[in-house]
Amino acid sequence: MRKLVGIYKQYGLGVIPRILKSVIRRFGVLRETLLYFEKDLNSEDIEKRLSKYNYSDVKVLSFNEFDNCDYLDENKKALYKKRLESGDYTVFGVFKDQQLVYYSWISFKHLGLPFGFNTDVSLSKDEALLEDSFCHPNYRGNGYHAKVNVLRLKTILQRGKKKAVVQVLNGNTPAIKVQQKSGFKLKKKLILTKIGSKTNIKTVSVND
């Protein structure tokens, strides 16, 4: 019940399509629409945004912090360990009372796709992806995502990248609002379909 309440808070009435998608997934059919946002980076804009926040509770994470998380299953831990060992990812975390309550990743090489869409898509050399953010249910509503978003943009710029990209699941209104407030612009939609082992990606451009 608590999980359903959390999904409703995130998607509102959009929870109904989420439930339907979950049903058809049991028959081996996956279908999702991702909103693809982009932001051109510049240091002046980022520094102005950084000045609004206190980052004393944020740090770059190593695998040890994830290994000690009792709310992560072994599959998640294995994935995060693989990412960190590859050198293609950076992850920031927020701590409260010595507990990791929020984390958020940057991918410098791969355009990750959710929900079992395992097609490997590479980012361009000038791009980095904001992905895979999680906040413990007891600490949501504290603005961690908006705060860490800016820190991730600074890190991407420091790595010599010119653009940040992010994918948001269609209907995830809170995440969409955060990216828009961070200066991201919707550029296209990715319609993902997977039947059996075959994945198809349809790209639909969105006018500014």
C-alpha positions as MATLAB code, in Angstrom:
seq = 'MRKLVGIYKQYGLGVIPRILKSVIRRFGVLRETLLYFEKDLNSEDIEKRLSKYNYSDVKVLSFNEFDNCDYLDENKKALYKKRLESGDYTVFGVFKDQQLVYYSWISFKHLGLPFGFNTDVSLSKDEALLEDSFCHPNYRGNGYHAKVNVLRLKTILQRGKKKAVVQVLNGNTPAIKVQQKSGFKLKKKLILTKIGSKTNIKTVSVND';
ca = [
       0.000    0.000    0.000;
       2.806    2.433    0.897;
       4.443    1.762   -2.488;
       1.184    2.554   -4.315;
       0.798    5.798   -2.366;
       4.347    6.792   -3.340;
       3.663    6.054   -7.015;
       0.444    8.093   -6.883;
       2.298   11.078   -5.393;
       4.823   10.856   -8.218;
       2.477   10.282  -11.167;
      -0.966   11.468   -9.961;
      -3.701   10.128  -12.251;
      -0.894    8.861  -14.479;
      -0.634    5.963  -12.039;
      -3.370    4.185  -14.033;
      -1.216    3.802  -17.205;
       1.670    2.727  -14.934;
      -0.475   -0.112  -13.573;
      -1.569   -1.147  -17.079;
       2.053   -1.182  -18.270;
       2.932   -3.387  -15.313;
       0.224   -5.847  -16.347;
       1.309   -6.166  -19.986;
       4.939   -6.459  -18.858;
       4.032   -9.828  -17.383;
       3.303  -10.992  -20.927;
       6.750   -9.949  -22.178;
       5.696   -6.634  -23.730;
       7.409   -3.439  -22.566;
       6.396    0.006  -23.773;
       7.566    3.329  -22.323;
       7.832    6.935  -23.458;
      10.836    8.946  -22.294;
      11.050   12.732  -22.502;
      14.548   13.737  -23.588;
      15.792   17.064  -22.200;
      19.028   18.924  -23.036;
      20.905   21.845  -21.488;
      23.903   23.718  -22.900;
      26.315   24.385  -20.042;
      28.037   27.597  -19.025;
      29.936   28.337  -15.835;
      28.212   31.645  -15.008;
      24.756   30.067  -14.946;
      25.966   27.105  -12.878;
      27.799   29.206  -10.287;
      24.710   31.380   -9.823;
      22.597   28.304   -9.177;
      25.199   26.755   -6.848;
      25.135   29.825   -4.592;
      21.553   29.043   -3.588;
      22.447   25.818   -1.770;
      24.506   24.422    1.100;
      26.460   21.337    0.014;
      27.922   20.351    3.391;
      25.750   17.200    3.452;
      26.718   16.063   -0.080;
      29.689   13.902   -1.078;
      30.992   11.834   -3.966;
      30.190    8.205   -3.172;
      32.315    5.099   -3.326;
      30.901    1.586   -3.383;
      31.317    1.243    0.389;
      28.404    3.622    0.998;
      26.118    1.484   -1.185;
      27.370   -1.781    0.268;
      26.230   -0.615    3.698;
      22.721    0.393    2.529;
      20.124   -1.985    3.925;
      17.442   -0.765    1.474;
      19.378   -1.850   -1.641;
      19.101   -5.403   -2.945;
      22.089   -7.368   -4.203;
      21.269   -6.761   -7.878;
      21.387   -2.991   -7.363;
      24.649   -3.250   -5.447;
      26.201   -5.340   -8.209;
      25.109   -2.798  -10.851;
      26.495    0.138   -8.866;
      29.766   -1.642   -8.239;
      30.135   -2.341  -11.970;
      29.454    1.317  -12.799;
      32.017    2.652  -10.349;
      34.669    0.166  -11.431;
      34.196    1.198  -15.093;
      35.255    4.796  -14.444;
      32.427    6.028  -16.694;
      30.196    7.183  -13.829;
      30.169    9.564  -10.864;
      27.558    9.492   -8.109;
      26.710   12.034   -5.407;
      24.929   11.268   -2.133;
      23.196   13.206    0.630;
      23.567   12.051    4.226;
      21.359   12.685    7.244;
      22.313   11.260   10.650;
      25.050    9.250    8.901;
      22.475    7.577    6.656;
      22.546    7.789    2.856;
      19.102    9.229    2.069;
      19.562   10.424   -1.514;
      21.859    9.627   -4.436;
      22.106   10.684   -8.064;
      24.346    9.518  -10.928;
      26.178   10.981  -13.905;
      27.003    8.781  -16.893;
      29.831   10.087  -19.079;
      29.559    7.430  -21.776;
      26.296    5.470  -21.834;
      22.704    6.525  -22.443;
      21.000    4.192  -20.009;
      17.490    2.957  -20.811;
      15.088    1.866  -18.044;
      12.825   -1.104  -17.400;
      14.727   -3.873  -19.126;
      15.530   -2.028  -22.368;
      19.102   -3.282  -22.599;
      20.088   -1.698  -25.921;
      23.488   -0.015  -25.538;
      23.370    3.601  -26.737;
      26.511    5.735  -26.538;
      26.517    9.428  -25.711;
      28.332   11.870  -27.961;
      31.759   12.996  -26.752;
      30.406   16.416  -25.697;
      27.499   15.033  -23.623;
      26.914   13.518  -20.208;
      23.719   12.016  -18.825;
      21.990   12.746  -15.523;
      20.363    9.504  -14.414;
      19.208    7.145  -11.692;
      18.268    9.413   -8.794;
      16.730    7.984   -5.631;
      15.450    9.576   -2.428;
      14.495    7.595    0.670;
      10.701    7.968    1.148;
      11.163    9.498    4.614;
      13.227   12.383    3.181;
      11.337   13.364    0.046;
      10.222   16.954   -0.415;
      13.477   18.470    0.875;
      14.754   19.709   -2.488;
      17.694   17.300   -2.692;
      17.161   16.566   -6.376;
      17.240   20.221   -7.432;
      20.305   20.845   -5.274;
      22.354   17.886   -6.473;
      21.258   18.525  -10.059;
      23.306   21.743  -10.100;
      26.338   20.013   -8.619;
      26.130   17.366  -11.320;
      26.041   20.074  -14.003;
      29.201   21.640  -12.566;
      30.942   18.258  -12.551;
      29.985   17.627  -16.180;
      31.369   21.019  -17.222;
      34.594   20.365  -15.297;
      35.012   17.144  -17.294;
      35.064   19.192  -20.495;
      31.539   18.377  -21.644;
      29.393   21.065  -23.249;
      25.930   19.587  -22.789;
      23.928   17.711  -20.168;
      21.052   15.446  -21.141;
      18.385   13.765  -19.065;
      15.552   11.336  -19.708;
      12.342   11.560  -17.708;
       9.561    9.014  -17.796;
       6.462   10.536  -19.369;
       4.026   11.480  -16.600;
       6.633   11.940  -13.873;
       5.569   15.528  -13.191;
       7.871   16.269  -10.208;
      10.985   15.177  -12.146;
       9.911   17.156  -15.214;
       9.495   20.312  -13.120;
      12.949   19.903  -11.534;
      14.641   19.641  -14.926;
      12.755   22.622  -16.312;
      13.715   24.722  -13.268;
      17.336   23.661  -13.857;
      17.167   25.132  -17.367;
      16.640   21.954  -19.393;
      14.615   22.098  -22.601;
      12.511   19.248  -23.970;
      13.959   18.223  -27.348;
      12.410   14.882  -28.247;
      10.470   11.854  -27.129;
      11.833    8.323  -27.182;
       9.124    5.710  -27.607;
      10.553    2.379  -26.479;
       8.963   -0.960  -27.298;
      10.302   -4.378  -26.408;
       8.638   -7.642  -27.380;
      10.600  -10.652  -26.277;
      14.267   -9.816  -26.787;
      13.780   -7.232  -29.562;
      13.888   -3.526  -28.669;
      12.669   -0.752  -30.955;
      13.341    2.959  -30.345;
      11.223    5.562  -32.149;
      12.366    9.176  -31.893;
       9.831   12.009  -32.132;
      11.179   15.579  -32.309;
       9.570   18.267  -30.159;
       9.458   21.873  -31.289;
      10.869   24.466  -28.854;
];
